[in-house]
Each structure stands twice: as structure tokens, then as C-alpha cells.
Tab-separated table of C-alpha atoms in Angstrom:
chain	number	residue	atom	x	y	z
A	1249	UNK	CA	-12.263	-2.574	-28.219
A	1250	UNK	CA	-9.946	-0.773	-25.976
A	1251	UNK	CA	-8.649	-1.466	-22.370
A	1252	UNK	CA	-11.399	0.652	-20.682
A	1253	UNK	CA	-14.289	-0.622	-23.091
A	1254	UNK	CA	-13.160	-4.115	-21.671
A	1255	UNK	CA	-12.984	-2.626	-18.117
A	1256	UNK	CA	-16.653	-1.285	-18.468
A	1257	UNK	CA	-17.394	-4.636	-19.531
A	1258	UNK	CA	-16.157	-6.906	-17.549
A	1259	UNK	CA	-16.689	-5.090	-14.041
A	1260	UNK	CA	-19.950	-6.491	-13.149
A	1261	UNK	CA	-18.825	-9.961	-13.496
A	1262	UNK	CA	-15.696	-8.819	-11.176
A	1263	UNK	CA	-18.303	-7.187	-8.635
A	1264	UNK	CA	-20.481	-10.748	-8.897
A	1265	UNK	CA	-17.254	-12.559	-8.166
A	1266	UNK	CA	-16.457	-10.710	-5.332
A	1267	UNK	CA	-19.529	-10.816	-4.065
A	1268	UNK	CA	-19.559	-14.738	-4.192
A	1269	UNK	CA	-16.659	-14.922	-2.520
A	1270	UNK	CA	-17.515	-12.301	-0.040
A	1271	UNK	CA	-20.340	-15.428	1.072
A	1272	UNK	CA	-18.339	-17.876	1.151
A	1273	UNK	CA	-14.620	-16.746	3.225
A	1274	UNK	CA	-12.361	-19.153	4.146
A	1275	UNK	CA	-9.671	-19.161	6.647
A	1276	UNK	CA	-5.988	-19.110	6.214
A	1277	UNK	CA	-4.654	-22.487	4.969
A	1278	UNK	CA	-8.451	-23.741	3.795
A	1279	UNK	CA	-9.258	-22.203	0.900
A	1280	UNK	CA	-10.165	-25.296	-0.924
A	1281	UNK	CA	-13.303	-23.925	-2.815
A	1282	UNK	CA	-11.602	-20.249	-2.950
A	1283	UNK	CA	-8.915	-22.158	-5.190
A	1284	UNK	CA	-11.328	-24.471	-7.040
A	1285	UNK	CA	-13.222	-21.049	-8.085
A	1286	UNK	CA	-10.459	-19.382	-9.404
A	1287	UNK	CA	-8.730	-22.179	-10.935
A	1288	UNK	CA	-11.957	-22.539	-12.894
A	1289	UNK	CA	-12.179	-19.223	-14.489
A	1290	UNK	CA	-8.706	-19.152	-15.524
A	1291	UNK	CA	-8.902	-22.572	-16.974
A	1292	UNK	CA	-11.927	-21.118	-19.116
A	1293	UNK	CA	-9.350	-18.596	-20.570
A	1294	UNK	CA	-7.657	-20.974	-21.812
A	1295	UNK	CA	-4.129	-20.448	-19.514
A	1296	UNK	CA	-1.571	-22.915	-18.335
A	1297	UNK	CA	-3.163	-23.133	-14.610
A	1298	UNK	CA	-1.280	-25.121	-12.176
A	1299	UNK	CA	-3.046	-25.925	-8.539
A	1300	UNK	CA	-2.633	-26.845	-5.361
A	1301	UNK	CA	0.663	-24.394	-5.493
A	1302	UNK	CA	2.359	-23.887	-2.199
A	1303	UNK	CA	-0.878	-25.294	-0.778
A	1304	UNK	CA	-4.235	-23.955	-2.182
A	1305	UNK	CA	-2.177	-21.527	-4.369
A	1306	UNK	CA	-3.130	-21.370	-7.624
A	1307	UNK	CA	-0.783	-19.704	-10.387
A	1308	UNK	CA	-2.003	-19.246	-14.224
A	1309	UNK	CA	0.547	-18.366	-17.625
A	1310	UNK	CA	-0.360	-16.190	-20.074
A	1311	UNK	CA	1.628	-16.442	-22.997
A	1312	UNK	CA	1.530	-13.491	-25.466
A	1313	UNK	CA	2.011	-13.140	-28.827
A	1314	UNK	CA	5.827	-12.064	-29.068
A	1315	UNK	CA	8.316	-13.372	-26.937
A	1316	UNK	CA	9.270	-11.069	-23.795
A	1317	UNK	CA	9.734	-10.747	-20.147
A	1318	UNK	CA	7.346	-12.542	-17.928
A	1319	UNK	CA	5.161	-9.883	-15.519
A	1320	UNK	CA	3.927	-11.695	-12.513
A	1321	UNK	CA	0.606	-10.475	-11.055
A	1322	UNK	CA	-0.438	-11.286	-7.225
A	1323	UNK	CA	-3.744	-11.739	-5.215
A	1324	UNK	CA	-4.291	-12.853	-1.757
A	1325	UNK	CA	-7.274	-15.310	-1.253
A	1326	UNK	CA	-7.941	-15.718	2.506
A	1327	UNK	CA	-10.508	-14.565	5.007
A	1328	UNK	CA	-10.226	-14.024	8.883
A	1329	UNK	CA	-11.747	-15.580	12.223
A	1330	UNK	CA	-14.319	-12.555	12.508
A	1331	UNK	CA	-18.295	-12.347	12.140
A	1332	UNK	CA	-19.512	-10.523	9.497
A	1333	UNK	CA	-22.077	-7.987	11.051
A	1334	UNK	CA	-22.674	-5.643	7.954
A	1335	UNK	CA	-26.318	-5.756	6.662
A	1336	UNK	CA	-25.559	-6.477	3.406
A	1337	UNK	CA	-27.312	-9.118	0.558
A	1338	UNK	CA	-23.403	-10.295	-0.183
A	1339	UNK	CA	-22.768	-11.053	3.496
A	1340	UNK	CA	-20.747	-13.440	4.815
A	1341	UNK	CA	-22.854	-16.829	5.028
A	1342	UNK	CA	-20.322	-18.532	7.211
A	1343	UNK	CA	-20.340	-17.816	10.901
A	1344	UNK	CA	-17.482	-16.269	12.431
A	1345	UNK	CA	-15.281	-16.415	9.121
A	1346	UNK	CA	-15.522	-12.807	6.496
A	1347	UNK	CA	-13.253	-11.066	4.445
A	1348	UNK	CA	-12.802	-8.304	6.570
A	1349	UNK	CA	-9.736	-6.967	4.483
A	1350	UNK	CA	-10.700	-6.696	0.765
A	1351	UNK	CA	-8.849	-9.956	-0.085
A	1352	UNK	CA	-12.302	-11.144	-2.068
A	1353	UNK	CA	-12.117	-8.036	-4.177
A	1354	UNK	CA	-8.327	-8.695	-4.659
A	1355	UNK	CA	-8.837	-11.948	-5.742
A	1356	UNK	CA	-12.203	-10.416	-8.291
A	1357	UNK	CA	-9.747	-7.753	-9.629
A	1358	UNK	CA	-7.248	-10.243	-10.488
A	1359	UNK	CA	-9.413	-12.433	-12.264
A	1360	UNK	CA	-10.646	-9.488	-14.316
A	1361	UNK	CA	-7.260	-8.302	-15.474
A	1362	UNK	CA	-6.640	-12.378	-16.399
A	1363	UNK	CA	-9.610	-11.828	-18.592
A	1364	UNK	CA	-9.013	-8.579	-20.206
A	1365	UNK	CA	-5.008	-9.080	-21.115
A	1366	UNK	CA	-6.415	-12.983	-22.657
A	1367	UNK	CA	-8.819	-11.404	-24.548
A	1368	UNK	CA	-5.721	-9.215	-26.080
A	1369	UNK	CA	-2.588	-12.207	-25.500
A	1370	UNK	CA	-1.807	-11.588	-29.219
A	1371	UNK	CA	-0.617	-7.880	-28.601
A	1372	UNK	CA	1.524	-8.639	-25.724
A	1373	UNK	CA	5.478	-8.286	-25.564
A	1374	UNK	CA	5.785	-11.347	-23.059
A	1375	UNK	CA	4.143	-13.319	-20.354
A	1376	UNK	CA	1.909	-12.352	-17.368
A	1377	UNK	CA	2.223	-14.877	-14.877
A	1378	UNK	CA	-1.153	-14.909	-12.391
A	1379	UNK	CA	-0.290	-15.806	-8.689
A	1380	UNK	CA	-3.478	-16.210	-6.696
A	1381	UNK	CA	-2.255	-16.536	-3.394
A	1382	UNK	CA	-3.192	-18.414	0.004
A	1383	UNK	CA	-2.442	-17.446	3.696
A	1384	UNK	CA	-1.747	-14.088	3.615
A	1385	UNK	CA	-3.166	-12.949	7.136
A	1386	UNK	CA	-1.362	-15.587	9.307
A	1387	UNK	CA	2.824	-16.023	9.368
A	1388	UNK	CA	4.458	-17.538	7.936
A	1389	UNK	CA	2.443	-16.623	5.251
A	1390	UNK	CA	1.673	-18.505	2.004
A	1391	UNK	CA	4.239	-16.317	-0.190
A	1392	UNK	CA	7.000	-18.499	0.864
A	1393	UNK	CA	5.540	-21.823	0.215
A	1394	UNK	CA	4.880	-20.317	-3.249
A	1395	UNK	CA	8.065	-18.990	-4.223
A	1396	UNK	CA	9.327	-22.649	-2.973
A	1397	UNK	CA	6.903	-24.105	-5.496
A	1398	UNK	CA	9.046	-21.624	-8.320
A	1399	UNK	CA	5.970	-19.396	-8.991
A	1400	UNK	CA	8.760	-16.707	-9.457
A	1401	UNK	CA	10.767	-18.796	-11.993
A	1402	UNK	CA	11.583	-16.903	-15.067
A	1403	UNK	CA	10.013	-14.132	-13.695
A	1404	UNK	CA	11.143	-10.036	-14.184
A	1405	UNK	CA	9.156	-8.309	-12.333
A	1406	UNK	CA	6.192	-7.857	-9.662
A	1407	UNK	CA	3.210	-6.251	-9.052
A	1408	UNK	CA	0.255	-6.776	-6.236
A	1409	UNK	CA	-2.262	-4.272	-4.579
A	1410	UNK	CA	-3.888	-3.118	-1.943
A	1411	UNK	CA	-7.607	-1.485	-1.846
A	1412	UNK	CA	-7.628	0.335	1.420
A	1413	UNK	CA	-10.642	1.426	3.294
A	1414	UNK	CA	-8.250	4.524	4.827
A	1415	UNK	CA	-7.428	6.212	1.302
A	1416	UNK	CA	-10.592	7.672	-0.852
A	1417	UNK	CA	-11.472	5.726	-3.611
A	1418	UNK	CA	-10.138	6.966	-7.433
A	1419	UNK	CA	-6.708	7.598	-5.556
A	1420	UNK	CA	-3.800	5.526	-5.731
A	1421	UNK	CA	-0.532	5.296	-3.709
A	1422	UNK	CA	3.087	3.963	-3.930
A	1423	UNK	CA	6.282	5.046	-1.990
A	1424	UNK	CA	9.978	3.905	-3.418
A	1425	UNK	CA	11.592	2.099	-0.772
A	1426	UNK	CA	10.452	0.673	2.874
A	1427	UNK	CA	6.645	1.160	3.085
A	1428	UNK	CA	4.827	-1.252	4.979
A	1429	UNK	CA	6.587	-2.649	8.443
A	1430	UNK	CA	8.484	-5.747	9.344
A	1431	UNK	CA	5.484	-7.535	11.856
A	1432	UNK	CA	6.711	-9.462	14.150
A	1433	UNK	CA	4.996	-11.489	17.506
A	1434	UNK	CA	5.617	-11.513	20.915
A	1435	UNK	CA	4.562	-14.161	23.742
A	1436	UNK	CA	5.216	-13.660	27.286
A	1437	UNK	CA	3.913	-16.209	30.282
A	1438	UNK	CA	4.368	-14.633	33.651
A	1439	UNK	CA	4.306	-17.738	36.368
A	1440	UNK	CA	3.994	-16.348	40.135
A	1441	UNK	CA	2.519	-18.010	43.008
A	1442	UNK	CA	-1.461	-18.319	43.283
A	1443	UNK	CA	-3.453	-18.105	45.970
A	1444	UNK	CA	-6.619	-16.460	47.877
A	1445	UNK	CA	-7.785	-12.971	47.291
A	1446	UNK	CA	-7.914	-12.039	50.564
A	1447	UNK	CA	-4.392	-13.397	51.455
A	1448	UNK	CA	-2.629	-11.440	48.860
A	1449	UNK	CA	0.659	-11.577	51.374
A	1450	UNK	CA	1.315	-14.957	50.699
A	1451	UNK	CA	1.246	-14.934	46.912
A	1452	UNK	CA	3.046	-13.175	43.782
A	1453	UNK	CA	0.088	-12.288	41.479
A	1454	UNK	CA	0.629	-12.299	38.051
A	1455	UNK	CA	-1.733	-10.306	36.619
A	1456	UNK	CA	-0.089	-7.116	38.977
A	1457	UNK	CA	3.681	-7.974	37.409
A	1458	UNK	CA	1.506	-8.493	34.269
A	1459	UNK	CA	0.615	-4.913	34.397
A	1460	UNK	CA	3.539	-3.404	35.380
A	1461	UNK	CA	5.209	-4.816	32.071
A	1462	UNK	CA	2.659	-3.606	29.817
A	1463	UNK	CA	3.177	-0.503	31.117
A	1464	UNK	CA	6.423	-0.619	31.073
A	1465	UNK	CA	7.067	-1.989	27.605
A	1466	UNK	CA	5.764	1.322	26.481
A	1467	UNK	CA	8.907	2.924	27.048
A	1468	UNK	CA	10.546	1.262	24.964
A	1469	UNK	CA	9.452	3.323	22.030
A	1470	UNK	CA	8.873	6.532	23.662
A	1471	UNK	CA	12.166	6.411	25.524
A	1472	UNK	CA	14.703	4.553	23.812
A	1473	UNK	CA	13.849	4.677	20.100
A	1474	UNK	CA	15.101	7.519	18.014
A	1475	UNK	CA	11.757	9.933	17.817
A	1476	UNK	CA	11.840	10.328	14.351
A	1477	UNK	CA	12.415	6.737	13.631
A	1478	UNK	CA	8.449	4.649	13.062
A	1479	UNK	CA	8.537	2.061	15.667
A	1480	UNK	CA	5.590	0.169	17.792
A	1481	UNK	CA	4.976	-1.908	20.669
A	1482	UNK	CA	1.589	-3.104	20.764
A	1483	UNK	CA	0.069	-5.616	23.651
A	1484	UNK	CA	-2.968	-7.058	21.979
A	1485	UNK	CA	-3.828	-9.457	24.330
A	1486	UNK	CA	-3.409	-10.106	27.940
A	1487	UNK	CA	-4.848	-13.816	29.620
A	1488	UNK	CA	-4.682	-14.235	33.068
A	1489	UNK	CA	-7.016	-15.255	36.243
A	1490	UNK	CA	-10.246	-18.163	36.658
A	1491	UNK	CA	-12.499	-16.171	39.897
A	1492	UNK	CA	-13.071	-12.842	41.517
A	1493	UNK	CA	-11.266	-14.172	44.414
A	1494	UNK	CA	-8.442	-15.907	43.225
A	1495	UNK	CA	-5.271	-14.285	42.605
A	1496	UNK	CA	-3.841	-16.012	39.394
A	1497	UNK	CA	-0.572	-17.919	39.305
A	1498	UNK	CA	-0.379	-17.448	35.512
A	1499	UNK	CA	-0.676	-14.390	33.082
A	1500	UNK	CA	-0.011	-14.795	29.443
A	1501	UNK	CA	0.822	-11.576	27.082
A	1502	UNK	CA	0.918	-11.848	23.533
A	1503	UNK	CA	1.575	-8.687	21.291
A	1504	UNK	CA	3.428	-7.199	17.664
A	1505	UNK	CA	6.547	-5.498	17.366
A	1506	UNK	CA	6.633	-2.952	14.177
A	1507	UNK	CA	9.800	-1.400	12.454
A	1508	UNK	CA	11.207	-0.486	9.227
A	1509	UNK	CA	15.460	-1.121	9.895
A	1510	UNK	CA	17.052	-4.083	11.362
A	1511	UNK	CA	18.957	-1.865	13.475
A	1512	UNK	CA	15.528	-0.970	15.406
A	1513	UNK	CA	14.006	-4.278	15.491
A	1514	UNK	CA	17.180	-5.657	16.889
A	1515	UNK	CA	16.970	-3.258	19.479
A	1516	UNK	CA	13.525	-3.380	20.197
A	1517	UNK	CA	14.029	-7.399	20.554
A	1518	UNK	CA	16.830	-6.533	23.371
A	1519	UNK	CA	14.778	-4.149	24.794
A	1520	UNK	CA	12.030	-6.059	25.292
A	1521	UNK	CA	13.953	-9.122	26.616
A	1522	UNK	CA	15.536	-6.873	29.084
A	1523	UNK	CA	12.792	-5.175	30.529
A	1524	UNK	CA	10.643	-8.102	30.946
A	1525	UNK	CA	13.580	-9.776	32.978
A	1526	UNK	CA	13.989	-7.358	35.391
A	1527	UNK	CA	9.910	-6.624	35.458
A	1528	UNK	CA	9.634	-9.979	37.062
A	1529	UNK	CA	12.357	-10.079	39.022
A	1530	UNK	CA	11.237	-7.047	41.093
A	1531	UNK	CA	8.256	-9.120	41.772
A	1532	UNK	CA	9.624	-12.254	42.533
A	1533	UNK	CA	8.051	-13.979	39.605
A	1534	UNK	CA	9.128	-16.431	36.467
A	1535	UNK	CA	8.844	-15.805	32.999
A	1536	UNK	CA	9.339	-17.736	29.463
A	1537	UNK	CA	9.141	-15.664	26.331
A	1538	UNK	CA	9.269	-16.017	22.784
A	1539	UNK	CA	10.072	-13.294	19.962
A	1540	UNK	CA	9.165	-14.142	16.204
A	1541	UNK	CA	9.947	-12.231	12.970
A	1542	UNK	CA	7.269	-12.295	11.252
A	1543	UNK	CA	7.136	-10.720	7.549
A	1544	UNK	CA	9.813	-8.472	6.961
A	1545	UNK	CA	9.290	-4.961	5.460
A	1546	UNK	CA	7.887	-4.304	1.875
A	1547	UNK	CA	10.867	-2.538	0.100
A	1548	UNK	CA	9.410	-1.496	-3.102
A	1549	UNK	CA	12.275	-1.148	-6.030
A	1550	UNK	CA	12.767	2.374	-6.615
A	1551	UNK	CA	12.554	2.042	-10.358
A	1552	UNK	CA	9.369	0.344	-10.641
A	1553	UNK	CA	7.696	2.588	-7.750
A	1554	UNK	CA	8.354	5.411	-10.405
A	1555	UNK	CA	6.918	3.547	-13.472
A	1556	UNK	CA	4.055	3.363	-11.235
A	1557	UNK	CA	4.278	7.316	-10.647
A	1558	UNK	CA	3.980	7.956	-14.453
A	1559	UNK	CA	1.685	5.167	-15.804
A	1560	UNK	CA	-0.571	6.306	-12.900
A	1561	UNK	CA	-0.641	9.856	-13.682
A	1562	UNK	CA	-1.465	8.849	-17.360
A	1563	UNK	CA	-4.884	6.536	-16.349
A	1564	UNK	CA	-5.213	8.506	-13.301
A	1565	UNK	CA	-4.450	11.797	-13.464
A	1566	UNK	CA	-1.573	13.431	-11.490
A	1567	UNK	CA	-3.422	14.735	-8.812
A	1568	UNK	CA	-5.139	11.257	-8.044
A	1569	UNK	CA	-1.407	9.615	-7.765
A	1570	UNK	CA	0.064	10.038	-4.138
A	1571	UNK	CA	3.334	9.592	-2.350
A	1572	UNK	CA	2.474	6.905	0.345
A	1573	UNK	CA	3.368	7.287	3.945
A	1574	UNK	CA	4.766	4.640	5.690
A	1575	UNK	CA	2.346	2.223	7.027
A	1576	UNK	CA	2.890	-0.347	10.117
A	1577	UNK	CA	0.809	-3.109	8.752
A	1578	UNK	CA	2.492	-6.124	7.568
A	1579	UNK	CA	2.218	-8.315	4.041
A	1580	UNK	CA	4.057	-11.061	2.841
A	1581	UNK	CA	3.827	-9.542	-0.668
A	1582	UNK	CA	7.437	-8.235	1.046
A	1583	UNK	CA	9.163	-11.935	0.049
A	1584	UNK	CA	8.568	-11.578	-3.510
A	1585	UNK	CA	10.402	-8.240	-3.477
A	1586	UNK	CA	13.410	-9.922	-1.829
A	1587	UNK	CA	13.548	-12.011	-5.042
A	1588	UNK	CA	12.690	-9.608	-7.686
A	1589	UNK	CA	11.991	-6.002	-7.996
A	1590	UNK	CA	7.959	-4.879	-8.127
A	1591	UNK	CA	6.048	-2.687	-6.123
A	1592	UNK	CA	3.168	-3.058	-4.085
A	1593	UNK	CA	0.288	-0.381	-4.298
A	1594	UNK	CA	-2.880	0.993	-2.402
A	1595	UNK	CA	-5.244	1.815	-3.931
A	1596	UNK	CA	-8.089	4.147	-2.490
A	1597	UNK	CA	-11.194	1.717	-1.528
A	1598	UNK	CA	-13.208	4.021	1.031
A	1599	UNK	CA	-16.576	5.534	0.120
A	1600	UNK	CA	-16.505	9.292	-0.508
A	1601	UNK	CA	-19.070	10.238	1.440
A	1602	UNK	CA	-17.490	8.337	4.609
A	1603	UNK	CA	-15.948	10.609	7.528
A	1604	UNK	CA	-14.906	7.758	8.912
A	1605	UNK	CA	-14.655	4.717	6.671
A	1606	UNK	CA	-14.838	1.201	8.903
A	1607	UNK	CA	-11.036	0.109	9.089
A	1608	UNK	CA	-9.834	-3.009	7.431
A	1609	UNK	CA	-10.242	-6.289	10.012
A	1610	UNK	CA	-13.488	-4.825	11.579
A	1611	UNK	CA	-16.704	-6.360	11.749
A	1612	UNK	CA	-18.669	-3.938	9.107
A	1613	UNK	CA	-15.855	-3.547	6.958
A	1614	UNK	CA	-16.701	-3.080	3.348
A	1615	UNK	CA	-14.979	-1.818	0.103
A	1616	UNK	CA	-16.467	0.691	-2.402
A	1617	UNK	CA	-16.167	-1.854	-4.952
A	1618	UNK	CA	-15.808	0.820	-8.414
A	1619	UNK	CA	-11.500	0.668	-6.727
A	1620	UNK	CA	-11.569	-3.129	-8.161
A	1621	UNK	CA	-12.437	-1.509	-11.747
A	1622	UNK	CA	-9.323	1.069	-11.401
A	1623	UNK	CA	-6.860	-1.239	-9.517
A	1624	UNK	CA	-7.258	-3.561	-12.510
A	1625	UNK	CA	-6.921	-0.858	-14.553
A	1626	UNK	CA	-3.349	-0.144	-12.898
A	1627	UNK	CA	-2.035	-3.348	-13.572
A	1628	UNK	CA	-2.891	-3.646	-17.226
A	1629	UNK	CA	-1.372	-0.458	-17.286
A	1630	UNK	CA	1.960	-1.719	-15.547
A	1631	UNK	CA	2.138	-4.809	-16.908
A	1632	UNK	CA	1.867	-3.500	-20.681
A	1633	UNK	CA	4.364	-0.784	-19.930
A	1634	UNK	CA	6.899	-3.249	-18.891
A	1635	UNK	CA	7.022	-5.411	-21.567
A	1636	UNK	CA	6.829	-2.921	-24.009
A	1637	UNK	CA	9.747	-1.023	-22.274
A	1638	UNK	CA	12.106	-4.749	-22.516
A	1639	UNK	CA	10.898	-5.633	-25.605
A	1640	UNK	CA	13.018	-2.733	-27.094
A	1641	UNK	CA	15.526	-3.438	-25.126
């Protein structure tokens, strides 16, 4: 039985997995029974499982039949703080927790490849190490924690992916070099000097110096970055005010700086820092920030972005393998490829027939689950190309 007989075989159990998990999210940092599922199956298989790795990380060895390089495989396992609205039999059965970003099917792909390269461990040039990961969605991240806890030890080389709602489903895409942006947080507290709503005279409101710096912090990409260079500034939330007639003492900003270079974040940072300064100061009013890196850019190894190029064209097909533009989402997947070279990979989830597909952390977000079935695919395909590669070597 070949690799895509096993595939054809093993897919519904992936989509049941997924599905189960799909029910049952958990947060960042609590993925107790997440971990206690997978740990589970991969103890069936008959693996050297370790637990509670990093926190609820769970890693599993496959040993093959001829010594070799070690391939490490990675899935994220966590869920976010949103309500699952989609009217679906799999839906989320706890309230205000769903896996609004495909980490479920991640985690169902994963488990499927585990299964497939066991059933075949005797063929295999080396090791696959499985990393099932915690804490992906909230910095600082459970990649660290992991790699502190050696899960890269002995390890050659990395792989993880993606399935993204945004790219068609049967398509996959890879880009040598920065592809997905460093993410990093910003917190600003205004303080000015409450008071009545009719006596706005005696007061320094906030929420008006508030708005002037949102407003203002958008010039720092649109007139003092580079225009070719990516780059955002992005105010997602902005707290301020208890009554319609109260002008509020306080106002509280918190937003995401994106980049690709140090050079840009750097300035960016300064920027920022500047701006908000003399923002209050024109308004009389206090302010206390706080700027944190948060996962720095995925740099995929150009040599293993182009082993990805021509093993995907082979299960694929060439014109179902794309160059990947850069994207100013963050992952944490980016630490591992500070240690070792790898690549990280979307592939297409989004339903054909969808103008629009639902974007990834909305309330009706959904996969087309058949891009678990060819991401696994990919990373049989990677890992075995690897090994056999070094093994001659």
C-alpha cells in the first residue's frame, strides 16, 4: 500500500479528529485534554511520547529502520477567546472558546502523517520527531518553552503548516526568506484631568488627545517608512470614558506593530515613542507606554523553501505550487527557524466555491477540510525526501 492508498485511508479518521477537537477548544496555556488526546493516539503507535513538554506540549519519536537525520514535524494545539457562531454539527460546545484558525485540523493532519510514516518506520532513512505544540496564539508563545524542554535536540531540519482560509484549497505556498512579520504589541495610557461634560474648560480629556494619536500614529507608515518597504501600525483597541457626561481622565490604547527588518521595527519603535510624547504634550496630558516584541519574523531557509518547490510540484502539480507573498501575521513557528533551517507552508484551506471565504479568527470561520488530506501529504513528501537526500550523503 502506497502513501496515497494510506492517505485515502486514513482521512476520515483525521476529519473525525478534527472534528472532536473542533467541540472541545481550549485556550492558550489549557490544553490539558487537547494534550491527553493526542498523547493517546501516538502512544497507540507505538512512539517514544513524552508529555507535559514546555507545558501541555506533547512531542513523539519515530525511529525508522536505518539510521539517519531526525525530521521534526510541528502542530499548534490551541483555540481562541471567540464564540463559535457557525451552524455546524462539529461546533464548538464550549462557550466563548473555538478554533477559529484551523489549529484543530493542524493538530488532525499531524496525527495522520504520525500514523501513515509508523505504519512504514521500517523504510525510513532516520527519525521524524512529532512536536504537537501549545500556545501558539498568545506571546510569548509555547515554541520557546519547547525548544527549552530540547524538543529540537538532535534535530536537522523543520517543517510546520499553515491551512489558510485566504488561498483556494489544492494550492500550496512557500516563499525563501522573510514571509510572515515580526508582531509586536503596543500599550499606551493617556492620564488627563476629568471632569463634567459641560465644563470641558476646566479639564484635559483623554479620549480627544486619545484621538489625535491614533490619528496621528498613522503617519508613521505612510510618511516616514520607505513605500516599498511592508510595514503596519494597527490600533486595535481604544478604552476610555464611564457616562455620557463625563469627560474621562483616562484613555488606554493598545495595538500591533508589523515589519519584516530590524532596521524598520527599530524605527517604527522610535517613531512611535516620539509621536506619542509630543501628542500629549500639546494637550497638556501624561502618558506611560510600553512596546513588546513579540514573535520575530518567519525566515524560511532558502534551501529547504526550494525542496518544497520541487517535491510540491511532484504531488501537486506545478501549477498548484505558488510563490507566497509576504504576509503580516505572526507565528512562533519563526523560533524554530532561528535554531535550525525548515520552512513553514500554507496551504490552500478555502472552499472553491467561496468569493469571499470567512477569514481566519472570525466567528464562522471554517476550513474545507480535503487541505488536511494534502497538507499531510506534503510532509510525508518532505520528510521522506530529506532523509533520503542525507542518507547518501
Amino acid at each position: 500500500m502506497d502513501v496515497e492508498q494510506r492517505l485515502e485511508r486514513i482521512y476520515p479518521e483525521m476529519v473525525r479528529w478534527r472534528r472532536h477537537l473542533h467541540q472541545h477548544p481550549e485556550l492558550s496555556y489549557q490544553e490539558k485534554e487537547t494534550s491527553e488526546f493526542v498523547a493517546g493516539r501516538l502512544e497507540g503507535l507505538g512512539l517514544e511520547v513524552r508529555r507535559n513538554v514546555g507545558g501541555y506540549g506533547v512531542t513523539a519519536l519515530l525511529r525508522g529502520g536505518r539510521p539517519g537525520p531526525t525530521v521534526a514535524l510541528r502542530a499548534d494545539m490551541d483555540a481562541l477567546p471567540i464564540q463559535d457562531e457557525k451552524k455546524v454539527d462539529y461546533a464548538s460546545q464550549v462557550p466563548g472558546v473555538m478554533h477559529a484558525c484551523g489549529h484543530d485540523a493542524h493538530t488532525a493532519q499531524l496525527l495522520g502523517v504520525a500514523t501513515i510514516l509508523s505504519e512504514i518506520r521500517d523504510s525510513l532513512k532516520g527519525n521524524i520527531r512529532f512536536i504537537f505544540q501549545p500556545a501558539e496564539e498568545i506571546s510569548p508563545g509555547g515554541a520557546l518553552p519547547m525548544i527549552s524542554d530540547r524538543v529540537l535536540e538532535d534535530v536537522d531540519v523543520i517543517y510546520g503548516v499553515h491551512l489558510w482560509s485566504p488561498f483556494p484549497v489544492g494550492y500550496a505556498y512557500c516563499k525563501a526568506g522573510p514571509m510572515m512579520a515580526n508582531a509586536d504589541e503596543i500599550a499606551i495610557e493617556i492620564s488627563g484631568r476629568g471632569g463634567h461634560g459641560g465644563l470641558p474648560h476646566e479639564t484635559v480629556d483623554s479620549i480627544v488627545v486619545g484621538s489625535h494619536l491614533v490619528v496621528n500614529l498613522q503617519t508613521v507608515v505612510s510618511r516616514n517608512i520607505d513605500p516599498t518597504v511592508p510595514a503596519v501600525v494597527s490600533i486595535g483597541s481604544f478604552q476610555a470614558g464611564s457616562g455620557f457626561n463625563v469627560i474621562a481622565d483616562q484613555c488606554i490604547l493598545h495595538g500591533t506593530v508589523r515589519t519584516f527588518d530590524p532596521a524598520t521595527r527599530e524605527q517604527i519603535r522610535r517613531r512611535i515613542a516620539d509621536i506619542t510624547e509630543q501628542t500629549c504634550a500639546m494637550h497638556g496630558a501624561k502618558f506611560h507606554w510600553e512596546y513588546k516584541e513579540g514573535y520575530p519574523a518567519v525566515v524560511n531557509d532558502a534551501a529547504e523553501t526550494e525542496r518544497f518547490f520541487r517535491v510540491g510540484k511532484e504531488l501537486y502539480g506545478p501549477e498548484r505550487i505558488r510563490t507566497c507573498p509576504q504576509i503580516m501575521a505572526g507565528e512562533d513557528f519563526s523560533y524554530y527557524l532561528e535554531r535550525v533551517p525548515g520552512c513553514f507552508v500554507f496551504v490552500g484551506a478555502g472552499a472553491p466555491e467561496q468569493a469571499a471565504p470567512i477569514p481566519h479568527h472570525h466567528p464562522l470561520f471554517d476550513i474545507e477540510e480535503l487541505s488536511m488530506k494534502q497538507a499531510a501529504r506534503l510532509l510525508i513528501g518532505l520528510s521522506i525526501d530529506f532523509l533520503e537526500e542525507h542518507s547518501r550523503k
